[in-house]
Short mmCIF file of N, CA and C in Angstrom, two decimals:
data_model
loop_
_atom_site.label_atom_id
_atom_site.label_comp_id
_atom_site.label_asym_id
_atom_site.label_seq_id
_atom_site.Cartn_x
_atom_site.Cartn_y
_atom_site.Cartn_z
N THR A 22 -32.75 -40.62 1.56
CA THR A 22 -33.41 -40.74 2.91
C THR A 22 -33.10 -42.30 3.16
N LEU A 23 -33.17 -43.17 2.37
CA LEU A 23 -33.10 -44.36 2.76
C LEU A 23 -31.47 -45.34 2.90
N ILE A 24 -30.35 -44.34 2.15
CA ILE A 24 -29.26 -45.23 2.63
C ILE A 24 -28.88 -43.98 4.15
N PHE A 25 -29.58 -42.90 5.03
CA PHE A 25 -29.29 -42.27 5.80
C PHE A 25 -29.95 -42.56 6.87
N ILE A 26 -31.40 -43.71 6.63
CA ILE A 26 -31.73 -44.41 7.51
C ILE A 26 -31.15 -45.96 7.49
N ALA A 27 -30.48 -46.00 6.73
CA ALA A 27 -29.80 -47.67 6.79
C ALA A 27 -28.56 -47.40 7.16
N ARG A 28 -28.14 -46.70 7.39
CA ARG A 28 -26.44 -46.09 8.20
C ARG A 28 -26.72 -45.63 9.61
N SER A 29 -28.17 -45.23 9.59
CA SER A 29 -28.73 -44.69 11.22
C SER A 29 -28.96 -45.53 12.17
N LEU A 30 -29.68 -47.21 11.69
CA LEU A 30 -30.38 -47.35 12.58
C LEU A 30 -29.89 -47.97 13.93
N ASP A 31 -28.32 -48.11 13.56
CA ASP A 31 -28.00 -48.57 15.16
C ASP A 31 -27.60 -47.55 15.73
N THR A 32 -28.19 -46.57 15.87
CA THR A 32 -28.06 -45.50 16.56
C THR A 32 -29.18 -45.26 18.06
N GLY A 33 -30.12 -46.15 17.54
CA GLY A 33 -31.17 -46.15 18.30
C GLY A 33 -32.15 -45.62 18.46
N VAL A 34 -32.22 -44.44 17.37
CA VAL A 34 -33.46 -43.98 17.35
C VAL A 34 -34.41 -44.70 16.89
N ASP A 35 -35.43 -44.52 17.28
CA ASP A 35 -36.92 -45.12 17.18
C ASP A 35 -37.64 -44.54 15.89
N GLU A 36 -37.61 -43.45 15.80
CA GLU A 36 -37.84 -42.36 14.75
C GLU A 36 -37.62 -42.98 13.59
N LEU A 37 -36.94 -43.17 13.21
CA LEU A 37 -36.17 -43.59 11.53
C LEU A 37 -37.17 -45.29 11.30
N ALA A 38 -37.43 -46.14 12.57
CA ALA A 38 -37.48 -47.23 12.01
C ALA A 38 -39.04 -46.97 11.82
N ILE A 39 -40.04 -45.94 12.27
CA ILE A 39 -41.17 -45.30 11.90
C ILE A 39 -41.09 -44.56 10.31
N ILE A 40 -40.21 -43.84 10.16
CA ILE A 40 -39.84 -43.38 8.71
C ILE A 40 -39.61 -44.63 7.46
N LEU A 41 -38.80 -45.37 7.85
CA LEU A 41 -38.89 -46.31 7.41
C LEU A 41 -39.77 -47.38 7.30
N GLU A 42 -41.08 -46.95 7.79
CA GLU A 42 -42.19 -48.17 7.67
C GLU A 42 -42.48 -47.49 6.54
N GLN A 43 -43.19 -45.81 6.94
CA GLN A 43 -44.13 -45.21 5.98
C GLN A 43 -43.23 -45.12 4.16
N VAL A 44 -41.91 -45.15 4.61
CA VAL A 44 -41.48 -45.15 3.17
C VAL A 44 -41.83 -46.32 2.60
N PHE A 45 -42.00 -47.63 3.01
CA PHE A 45 -41.93 -48.99 2.65
C PHE A 45 -43.53 -49.02 2.47
N ASP A 46 -44.63 -48.32 2.77
CA ASP A 46 -46.14 -48.56 2.44
C ASP A 46 -46.39 -47.88 1.52
N GLN A 47 -46.82 -48.94 0.35
CA GLN A 47 -46.82 -48.58 -1.11
C GLN A 47 -48.53 -47.90 -0.77
N ARG A 48 -49.06 -47.65 0.27
CA ARG A 48 -50.54 -47.37 0.55
C ARG A 48 -50.14 -45.73 0.97
N THR A 49 -49.03 -45.73 1.78
CA THR A 49 -48.84 -44.09 1.88
C THR A 49 -48.05 -43.23 0.94
N GLN A 50 -47.56 -44.14 -0.01
CA GLN A 50 -46.39 -43.63 -1.77
C GLN A 50 -46.74 -44.07 -2.86
N PRO A 51 -48.27 -43.43 -3.55
CA PRO A 51 -48.51 -43.65 -4.72
C PRO A 51 -48.20 -43.64 -5.52
N PHE A 52 -46.75 -42.76 -5.54
CA PHE A 52 -46.03 -43.08 -6.48
C PHE A 52 -45.17 -44.29 -6.77
N TYR A 53 -45.01 -45.43 -5.99
CA TYR A 53 -44.75 -46.80 -6.57
C TYR A 53 -46.02 -47.63 -7.02
N VAL A 54 -47.06 -47.73 -7.20
CA VAL A 54 -47.91 -48.09 -7.90
C VAL A 54 -48.56 -47.21 -8.72
N ASN A 55 -48.83 -47.91 -10.14
CA ASN A 55 -49.89 -47.57 -10.81
C ASN A 55 -50.95 -48.89 -11.28
N SER A 56 -52.15 -48.17 -11.84
CA SER A 56 -53.27 -49.33 -12.20
C SER A 56 -53.18 -49.67 -13.60
N THR A 57 -52.02 -49.40 -14.81
CA THR A 57 -52.06 -49.74 -16.04
C THR A 57 -51.41 -50.59 -16.29
N GLY A 58 -50.74 -51.47 -15.62
CA GLY A 58 -49.95 -52.50 -15.53
C GLY A 58 -48.79 -52.43 -16.08
N ASP A 59 -48.52 -51.10 -16.75
CA ASP A 59 -47.32 -51.06 -17.52
C ASP A 59 -45.89 -50.51 -16.03
N LEU A 60 -44.75 -51.16 -16.16
CA LEU A 60 -43.91 -50.70 -15.83
C LEU A 60 -43.43 -49.20 -15.72
N HIS A 61 -43.22 -48.31 -14.94
CA HIS A 61 -43.10 -47.28 -15.18
C HIS A 61 -41.42 -46.46 -15.11
N GLU A 62 -40.59 -47.30 -14.39
CA GLU A 62 -39.56 -47.51 -14.32
C GLU A 62 -38.87 -48.26 -14.25
N GLU A 63 -37.75 -48.98 -14.74
CA GLU A 63 -37.08 -50.20 -15.09
C GLU A 63 -36.31 -50.56 -13.67
N ILE A 64 -36.16 -51.49 -13.16
CA ILE A 64 -35.64 -51.61 -12.41
C ILE A 64 -33.80 -52.13 -12.62
N VAL A 65 -33.25 -50.84 -11.37
CA VAL A 65 -31.63 -50.69 -11.96
C VAL A 65 -30.89 -52.13 -12.25
N SER A 66 -30.16 -52.40 -13.24
CA SER A 66 -29.84 -53.98 -12.81
C SER A 66 -28.76 -54.05 -12.07
N PHE A 67 -27.93 -54.94 -11.29
CA PHE A 67 -26.87 -55.01 -11.04
C PHE A 67 -26.45 -56.13 -10.87
N PRO A 68 -25.51 -56.47 -10.56
CA PRO A 68 -24.49 -58.03 -10.39
C PRO A 68 -25.56 -58.25 -9.57
N ALA A 69 -26.41 -59.99 -10.01
CA ALA A 69 -26.91 -60.72 -8.50
C ALA A 69 -26.68 -61.72 -8.18
N THR A 70 -26.36 -61.22 -6.45
CA THR A 70 -25.78 -62.23 -6.06
C THR A 70 -27.06 -63.07 -4.63
N ARG A 71 -27.39 -64.24 -4.47
CA ARG A 71 -27.86 -64.74 -4.29
C ARG A 71 -27.39 -65.52 -2.87
N GLU A 72 -26.07 -65.90 -2.80
CA GLU A 72 -26.17 -66.79 -1.23
C GLU A 72 -26.36 -66.02 -0.39
N LYS A 73 -26.83 -67.05 0.51
CA LYS A 73 -26.70 -66.49 2.01
C LYS A 73 -26.17 -65.58 2.21
N ASP A 74 -24.48 -65.91 2.52
CA ASP A 74 -23.43 -65.02 3.29
C ASP A 74 -23.32 -63.94 2.62
N ALA A 75 -24.28 -63.56 1.57
CA ALA A 75 -24.11 -62.02 0.80
C ALA A 75 -24.56 -61.32 1.83
N PHE A 76 -25.49 -61.66 2.43
CA PHE A 76 -26.54 -60.62 3.82
C PHE A 76 -25.33 -60.23 4.92
N GLU A 77 -24.38 -61.03 4.83
CA GLU A 77 -23.07 -60.96 6.22
C GLU A 77 -22.23 -59.91 5.68
N ASP A 78 -21.93 -60.45 4.70
CA ASP A 78 -20.11 -59.98 3.86
C ASP A 78 -20.76 -58.41 3.21
N GLU A 79 -19.77 -57.60 3.46
CA GLU A 79 -20.00 -55.86 3.33
C GLU A 79 -19.71 -56.26 1.69
N ASP A 80 -18.59 -56.39 1.70
CA ASP A 80 -18.31 -56.69 -0.32
C ASP A 80 -19.71 -57.19 -1.46
N LYS A 81 -20.12 -58.14 -0.50
CA LYS A 81 -20.50 -58.73 -1.20
C LYS A 81 -22.12 -58.72 -1.52
N MET A 82 -22.57 -58.02 0.09
CA MET A 82 -24.28 -57.14 0.38
C MET A 82 -24.20 -56.13 -0.75
N GLN A 83 -23.02 -55.42 -1.43
CA GLN A 83 -23.52 -54.31 -2.64
C GLN A 83 -23.94 -55.05 -3.68
N GLU A 84 -24.24 -56.59 -3.92
CA GLU A 84 -24.69 -57.01 -4.76
C GLU A 84 -25.86 -58.12 -4.71
N ALA A 85 -26.35 -58.09 -3.71
CA ALA A 85 -27.70 -58.83 -2.71
C ALA A 85 -28.44 -58.53 -3.72
N VAL A 86 -29.00 -59.73 -3.36
CA VAL A 86 -31.05 -58.87 -4.13
C VAL A 86 -31.62 -59.42 -2.78
N PHE A 87 -32.06 -58.52 -2.36
CA PHE A 87 -32.44 -58.88 -1.06
C PHE A 87 -34.41 -58.15 -1.67
N ALA A 88 -34.66 -57.41 -2.98
CA ALA A 88 -35.64 -57.80 -3.08
C ALA A 88 -36.57 -57.68 -5.12
N GLU A 89 -37.13 -58.55 -5.01
CA GLU A 89 -37.31 -58.48 -6.26
C GLU A 89 -38.85 -58.60 -6.97
N LEU A 90 -38.89 -58.02 -8.34
CA LEU A 90 -40.48 -57.52 -8.75
C LEU A 90 -41.35 -59.35 -8.66
N GLY A 91 -42.20 -58.76 -7.72
CA GLY A 91 -43.57 -59.84 -8.10
C GLY A 91 -44.51 -59.77 -9.06
N THR A 92 -45.61 -60.65 -8.63
CA THR A 92 -46.56 -60.22 -9.50
C THR A 92 -47.38 -59.46 -8.86
N GLY A 93 -48.76 -58.85 -9.78
CA GLY A 93 -49.45 -57.59 -9.75
C GLY A 93 -50.35 -57.63 -8.84
N ARG A 94 -50.95 -56.88 -7.78
CA ARG A 94 -51.94 -57.00 -6.74
C ARG A 94 -53.20 -56.21 -7.47
N ILE A 95 -54.11 -57.52 -6.39
CA ILE A 95 -55.64 -56.64 -7.12
C ILE A 95 -55.85 -56.05 -5.83
N ARG A 96 -56.23 -54.72 -5.84
CA ARG A 96 -56.77 -53.90 -5.11
C ARG A 96 -58.39 -53.50 -5.64
N ARG A 97 -59.04 -52.98 -4.34
CA ARG A 97 -60.50 -52.39 -4.96
C ARG A 97 -60.50 -52.96 -6.62
N GLY A 98 -60.34 -54.21 -7.19
CA GLY A 98 -60.84 -54.57 -8.20
C GLY A 98 -59.97 -54.41 -9.42
N ARG A 99 -58.94 -53.93 -8.96
CA ARG A 99 -58.10 -53.10 -10.21
C ARG A 99 -56.76 -54.05 -10.46
N GLU A 100 -55.98 -54.29 -11.02
CA GLU A 100 -54.93 -54.86 -10.62
C GLU A 100 -53.70 -53.37 -10.80
N TYR A 101 -52.73 -53.90 -9.75
CA TYR A 101 -51.82 -52.69 -9.45
C TYR A 101 -50.62 -53.42 -9.80
N GLN A 102 -49.72 -52.89 -10.31
CA GLN A 102 -48.26 -52.83 -10.78
C GLN A 102 -47.48 -51.80 -9.59
N VAL A 103 -46.15 -53.12 -9.24
CA VAL A 103 -45.60 -52.01 -7.89
C VAL A 103 -44.02 -51.50 -9.23
N GLU A 104 -43.81 -50.41 -9.06
CA GLU A 104 -42.97 -49.29 -9.83
C GLU A 104 -41.41 -50.33 -9.75
N GLY A 105 -40.78 -50.39 -10.38
CA GLY A 105 -39.14 -51.01 -10.17
C GLY A 105 -38.54 -50.08 -9.14
N ARG A 106 -39.21 -48.37 -9.03
CA ARG A 106 -38.05 -47.98 -8.10
C ARG A 106 -38.77 -48.15 -6.77
N PHE A 107 -39.67 -48.75 -6.86
CA PHE A 107 -40.16 -49.69 -5.29
C PHE A 107 -39.18 -50.62 -4.58
N ILE A 108 -38.69 -51.37 -5.79
CA ILE A 108 -38.09 -52.52 -5.54
C ILE A 108 -36.34 -51.95 -5.46
N ASN A 109 -35.64 -50.81 -5.71
CA ASN A 109 -35.03 -50.93 -6.03
C ASN A 109 -34.55 -49.66 -4.41
N ASN A 110 -35.48 -49.23 -3.76
CA ASN A 110 -35.36 -48.79 -2.85
C ASN A 110 -35.40 -49.82 -1.74
N ILE A 111 -35.68 -50.92 -1.60
CA ILE A 111 -35.61 -51.90 -0.72
C ILE A 111 -34.69 -52.72 -0.88
N ASN A 112 -33.58 -52.91 -2.37
CA ASN A 112 -32.07 -53.62 -2.44
C ASN A 112 -31.60 -52.16 -2.01
N VAL A 113 -31.91 -50.84 -2.49
CA VAL A 113 -30.58 -50.38 -2.03
C VAL A 113 -30.51 -50.44 -0.23
N PHE A 114 -31.77 -50.39 0.56
CA PHE A 114 -31.52 -50.13 1.96
C PHE A 114 -31.04 -51.31 2.49
N GLY A 115 -30.88 -52.19 1.62
CA GLY A 115 -30.42 -53.58 2.21
C GLY A 115 -28.79 -53.61 2.26
N GLN A 116 -28.33 -52.95 0.57
CA GLN A 116 -27.22 -53.32 0.09
C GLN A 116 -26.21 -52.00 0.97
N PHE A 117 -27.05 -51.27 1.84
CA PHE A 117 -26.38 -50.11 2.95
C PHE A 117 -26.15 -50.97 4.25
N ALA A 118 -26.63 -52.35 4.13
CA ALA A 118 -26.87 -52.84 5.58
C ALA A 118 -27.92 -52.65 6.42
N GLY A 119 -29.07 -52.12 5.91
CA GLY A 119 -30.30 -51.47 6.65
C GLY A 119 -30.72 -52.57 7.56
N PHE A 120 -30.69 -53.61 6.69
CA PHE A 120 -31.96 -54.47 7.31
C PHE A 120 -30.84 -55.77 7.88
N ARG A 121 -29.41 -55.87 7.66
CA ARG A 121 -28.39 -56.07 8.62
C ARG A 121 -29.11 -55.65 10.31
N ARG A 122 -28.53 -53.86 9.96
CA ARG A 122 -28.63 -53.31 11.19
C ARG A 122 -30.45 -53.89 11.88
N ILE A 123 -31.42 -53.73 11.04
CA ILE A 123 -32.34 -54.24 11.70
C ILE A 123 -32.42 -55.60 12.49
N ARG A 124 -32.23 -56.57 11.79
CA ARG A 124 -31.39 -57.81 12.76
C ARG A 124 -31.01 -57.94 13.72
N ASP A 125 -29.43 -56.96 13.67
CA ASP A 125 -28.86 -57.16 14.53
C ASP A 125 -29.23 -56.48 15.59
N ALA A 126 -30.41 -55.56 15.67
CA ALA A 126 -31.00 -54.51 16.94
C ALA A 126 -31.82 -55.40 17.24
N ILE A 127 -32.80 -56.03 16.17
CA ILE A 127 -33.40 -57.30 17.25
C ILE A 127 -32.91 -57.99 17.74
N VAL A 128 -31.64 -58.36 17.44
CA VAL A 128 -31.10 -59.80 18.26
C VAL A 128 -30.72 -58.82 19.67
N GLN A 129 -30.50 -58.17 19.82
CA GLN A 129 -29.39 -57.41 20.90
C GLN A 129 -30.45 -56.69 21.76
N GLN A 130 -31.82 -56.77 21.80
CA GLN A 130 -32.06 -56.20 22.39
C GLN A 130 -32.50 -56.15 24.13
N GLN A 131 -32.16 -55.68 24.96
CA GLN A 131 -32.17 -55.95 26.29
C GLN A 131 -32.46 -55.08 27.04
N GLU A 132 -32.93 -54.13 26.26
CA GLU A 132 -33.41 -53.08 27.32
C GLU A 132 -34.98 -53.12 28.16
N ALA A 133 -34.87 -54.13 28.98
CA ALA A 133 -36.60 -54.03 29.55
C ALA A 133 -37.55 -53.64 29.18
N PRO A 134 -37.78 -52.30 29.88
CA PRO A 134 -38.55 -51.30 29.81
C PRO A 134 -39.39 -51.19 28.00
N SER A 135 -38.60 -50.94 27.03
CA SER A 135 -39.05 -50.83 25.89
C SER A 135 -38.43 -51.73 24.83
N ARG A 136 -37.98 -53.18 24.95
CA ARG A 136 -37.79 -54.38 24.37
C ARG A 136 -38.36 -54.44 23.16
N ILE A 137 -39.82 -54.71 23.68
CA ILE A 137 -40.84 -55.08 22.79
C ILE A 137 -41.16 -54.19 21.68
N GLN A 138 -41.50 -53.48 22.02
CA GLN A 138 -42.08 -51.63 21.23
C GLN A 138 -40.88 -51.62 20.32
N LYS A 139 -39.85 -51.55 20.59
CA LYS A 139 -38.03 -51.24 19.81
C LYS A 139 -38.33 -52.68 18.88
N ILE A 140 -38.34 -53.80 19.19
CA ILE A 140 -38.83 -54.89 18.05
C ILE A 140 -40.07 -54.60 17.04
N HIS A 141 -41.07 -54.51 17.72
CA HIS A 141 -42.45 -54.21 17.28
C HIS A 141 -41.98 -53.11 15.78
N PHE A 142 -41.24 -51.91 16.42
CA PHE A 142 -40.87 -50.93 14.98
C PHE A 142 -39.88 -51.46 14.54
N LEU A 143 -38.90 -52.08 14.77
CA LEU A 143 -38.01 -52.59 13.42
C LEU A 143 -38.53 -53.49 12.98
N LEU A 144 -39.80 -54.78 13.22
CA LEU A 144 -40.04 -55.82 12.21
C LEU A 144 -40.98 -55.12 11.48
N ASN A 145 -41.71 -53.75 11.76
CA ASN A 145 -43.02 -53.39 10.58
C ASN A 145 -42.45 -53.16 9.42
N PRO A 146 -41.70 -52.22 9.27
CA PRO A 146 -40.64 -51.99 7.67
C PRO A 146 -40.62 -53.70 7.23
N MET A 147 -40.39 -54.42 7.75
CA MET A 147 -40.44 -55.93 7.01
C MET A 147 -41.78 -56.31 6.64
N TYR A 148 -42.78 -55.96 7.77
CA TYR A 148 -43.66 -56.84 7.01
C TYR A 148 -43.90 -55.87 5.90
N LYS A 149 -44.32 -54.77 5.91
CA LYS A 149 -44.47 -53.49 4.78
C LYS A 149 -44.09 -54.53 3.06
N VAL A 150 -42.96 -54.99 3.31
CA VAL A 150 -42.40 -55.65 1.97
C VAL A 150 -42.31 -56.85 1.66
N LYS A 151 -42.82 -57.61 2.77
CA LYS A 151 -42.82 -59.26 2.62
C LYS A 151 -43.12 -59.78 1.52
N ASP A 152 -43.99 -59.21 0.45
CA ASP A 152 -44.19 -59.54 -0.63
C ASP A 152 -43.16 -59.82 -1.72
N TYR A 153 -42.27 -58.83 -1.67
CA TYR A 153 -41.12 -58.66 -3.00
C TYR A 153 -39.78 -59.57 -1.80
N LEU A 154 -39.24 -59.43 -0.99
CA LEU A 154 -38.41 -60.16 -0.22
C LEU A 154 -37.67 -61.66 -1.18
N THR A 155 -36.69 -61.82 -1.13
CA THR A 155 -36.44 -62.75 -1.63
C THR A 155 -36.13 -63.79 -0.76
N THR A 156 -36.56 -65.52 -1.23
CA THR A 156 -36.63 -66.46 -0.21
C THR A 156 -35.05 -66.53 0.51
N GLU A 157 -34.07 -66.07 -0.35
CA GLU A 157 -32.65 -66.40 0.18
C GLU A 157 -32.45 -65.34 1.10
N PHE A 158 -32.87 -64.22 0.92
CA PHE A 158 -32.55 -63.16 2.17
C PHE A 158 -33.75 -63.47 3.29
N LEU A 159 -34.89 -63.89 3.16
CA LEU A 159 -35.51 -64.34 4.16
C LEU A 159 -34.88 -65.88 5.38
N ASP A 160 -34.52 -66.27 4.40
CA ASP A 160 -33.21 -67.45 5.25
C ASP A 160 -32.52 -67.03 5.88
N TRP A 161 -32.56 -65.83 5.77
CA TRP A 161 -30.89 -65.50 6.82
C TRP A 161 -31.81 -64.57 7.19
N PHE A 162 -32.56 -63.70 7.04
CA PHE A 162 -33.04 -62.62 8.28
C PHE A 162 -34.07 -63.28 9.15
N MET A 163 -34.60 -64.58 9.00
CA MET A 163 -35.62 -65.33 9.63
C MET A 163 -34.69 -66.27 10.92
N GLU A 164 -33.19 -66.39 10.97
CA GLU A 164 -32.34 -67.14 12.05
C GLU A 164 -32.07 -65.83 13.26
N ILE A 165 -33.43 -64.79 13.37
CA ILE A 165 -33.65 -64.15 14.37
C ILE A 165 -34.79 -64.94 15.07
N PHE A 166 -35.80 -66.31 14.68
CA PHE A 166 -36.58 -66.01 14.90
C PHE A 166 -36.38 -66.87 16.30
N PRO A 167 -35.75 -67.77 16.53
CA PRO A 167 -35.07 -68.36 18.12
C PRO A 167 -34.79 -67.32 18.95
N GLN A 168 -34.27 -66.50 18.36
CA GLN A 168 -34.21 -65.51 19.79
C GLN A 168 -35.04 -64.36 20.08
N THR A 169 -35.93 -63.93 18.86
CA THR A 169 -36.75 -63.31 19.02
C THR A 169 -38.08 -64.12 20.40
N THR A 170 -38.16 -65.36 19.77
CA THR A 170 -39.02 -65.54 20.94
C THR A 170 -38.54 -66.23 22.47
N ALA A 171 -37.34 -66.63 21.92
CA ALA A 171 -36.82 -66.20 23.70
C ALA A 171 -36.73 -65.18 24.68
N ILE A 172 -36.66 -63.61 23.57
CA ILE A 172 -37.07 -62.81 24.61
C ILE A 172 -38.06 -62.49 24.88
N ILE A 173 -39.29 -62.81 23.99
CA ILE A 173 -40.81 -63.08 24.34
C ILE A 173 -40.97 -64.42 25.54
N LEU A 174 -40.47 -65.51 25.33
CA LEU A 174 -40.72 -66.11 26.25
C LEU A 174 -40.07 -65.70 27.85
N ASN A 175 -39.06 -65.10 27.84
CA ASN A 175 -38.87 -64.45 28.97
C ASN A 175 -39.05 -63.61 29.68
N LEU A 176 -40.34 -62.81 28.94
CA LEU A 176 -40.50 -61.52 29.59
C LEU A 176 -41.44 -61.63 30.89
N SER A 177 -41.65 -60.85 31.96
CA SER A 177 -42.15 -61.42 33.48
C SER A 177 -43.54 -61.18 32.89
N ASP A 178 -44.27 -61.80 34.07
CA ASP A 178 -46.23 -61.47 33.89
C ASP A 178 -46.42 -60.00 33.72
N GLU A 179 -45.64 -59.49 34.04
CA GLU A 179 -46.18 -57.75 33.78
C GLU A 179 -45.95 -57.62 32.74
N GLU A 180 -44.64 -57.76 31.70
CA GLU A 180 -44.49 -56.93 30.83
C GLU A 180 -45.64 -57.77 29.67
N LEU A 181 -46.00 -58.99 29.45
CA LEU A 181 -46.73 -59.61 29.01
C LEU A 181 -48.08 -59.25 29.13
N LYS A 182 -48.52 -58.63 30.28
CA LYS A 182 -49.77 -58.04 30.21
C LYS A 182 -49.92 -56.77 29.87
N THR A 183 -48.78 -55.48 29.65
CA THR A 183 -48.84 -54.71 28.95
C THR A 183 -48.11 -54.68 27.61
N GLU A 184 -47.67 -55.53 27.51
CA GLU A 184 -47.55 -55.59 26.01
C GLU A 184 -48.03 -56.97 25.00
N ALA A 185 -49.01 -57.22 25.63
CA ALA A 185 -50.14 -58.19 24.74
C ALA A 185 -50.09 -57.77 23.20
N ALA A 186 -51.00 -56.65 22.85
CA ALA A 186 -50.96 -56.22 21.71
C ALA A 186 -49.84 -56.38 20.50
N LYS A 187 -48.69 -55.58 20.77
CA LYS A 187 -47.79 -55.78 20.21
C LYS A 187 -46.98 -57.27 20.38
N ILE A 188 -46.87 -57.61 21.01
CA ILE A 188 -46.65 -59.04 20.99
C ILE A 188 -46.88 -60.13 20.48
N HIS A 189 -48.57 -60.06 20.42
CA HIS A 189 -49.01 -60.63 18.93
C HIS A 189 -48.91 -60.01 17.42
N ASP A 190 -49.00 -58.80 17.59
CA ASP A 190 -48.43 -58.40 15.84
C ASP A 190 -46.74 -59.00 15.95
N ILE A 191 -46.12 -58.93 16.95
CA ILE A 191 -44.77 -59.88 16.54
C ILE A 191 -44.65 -61.04 16.29
N VAL A 192 -45.65 -61.45 17.33
CA VAL A 192 -45.45 -63.47 16.39
C VAL A 192 -46.19 -63.42 15.00
N ASP A 193 -47.59 -62.39 14.85
CA ASP A 193 -48.00 -62.73 13.54
C ASP A 193 -46.86 -62.05 12.34
N ILE A 194 -46.24 -61.15 12.35
CA ILE A 194 -45.58 -60.73 11.79
C ILE A 194 -43.95 -61.85 11.35
N LEU A 195 -43.93 -62.30 12.23
CA LEU A 195 -42.62 -63.31 12.36
C LEU A 195 -43.21 -65.08 11.93
N CYS A 196 -44.70 -65.22 12.13
CA CYS A 196 -44.96 -66.29 11.36
C CYS A 196 -44.94 -66.58 9.93
N THR A 197 -45.65 -64.86 9.66
CA THR A 197 -45.47 -64.45 8.06
C THR A 197 -44.56 -64.62 7.62
N LEU A 198 -43.50 -63.66 7.87
CA LEU A 198 -42.34 -64.00 7.46
C LEU A 198 -41.74 -65.41 7.31
N TYR A 199 -41.85 -66.00 8.15
CA TYR A 199 -41.52 -67.43 8.49
C TYR A 199 -42.08 -68.19 7.40
N LYS A 200 -43.21 -68.58 6.80
CA LYS A 200 -44.12 -68.98 5.78
C LYS A 200 -43.97 -68.79 4.55
N LEU A 201 -42.87 -67.55 4.57
CA LEU A 201 -42.56 -67.04 2.69
C LEU A 201 -41.26 -67.67 2.97
N THR A 202 -40.46 -68.56 3.93
CA THR A 202 -39.07 -69.17 3.55
C THR A 202 -38.99 -70.09 3.09
#
């Protein structure tokens, strides 16, 4: 499913971003976490590339590290560990150019009536996995910050009024991701 979404994101189908958001949401996917603190499935090992250009180059992308296992989280008083398969899914999505397509789609948004909604759809999956994304990947991805800010600043007064909540969410997501770089 993730490979299909990664390869199809540039078709402009908004539903794919919604599905991706659900796949990357740990709360809706109980098999991604466990409360024992033991990893039930190890992360698949592959040659790790962390250079910034690895996220652009098709050949290097297959070896790029987009996400890595972080520390456990406390939820409802219990520590939860993320399963290795969750991190693997994030990396596979990136290795099949999914994150590059998200970044390109955000930067290329020109359709006035729905561009804020599309940017919002595209950024939501990024926010869901923010705690696991590598600093190198976030440095590369956040090159969208100036372009996205320019899109927001160039909105008409009417668009600003009708899309205020989504704009606020977009700014929050971008600022959160930027702080992680």
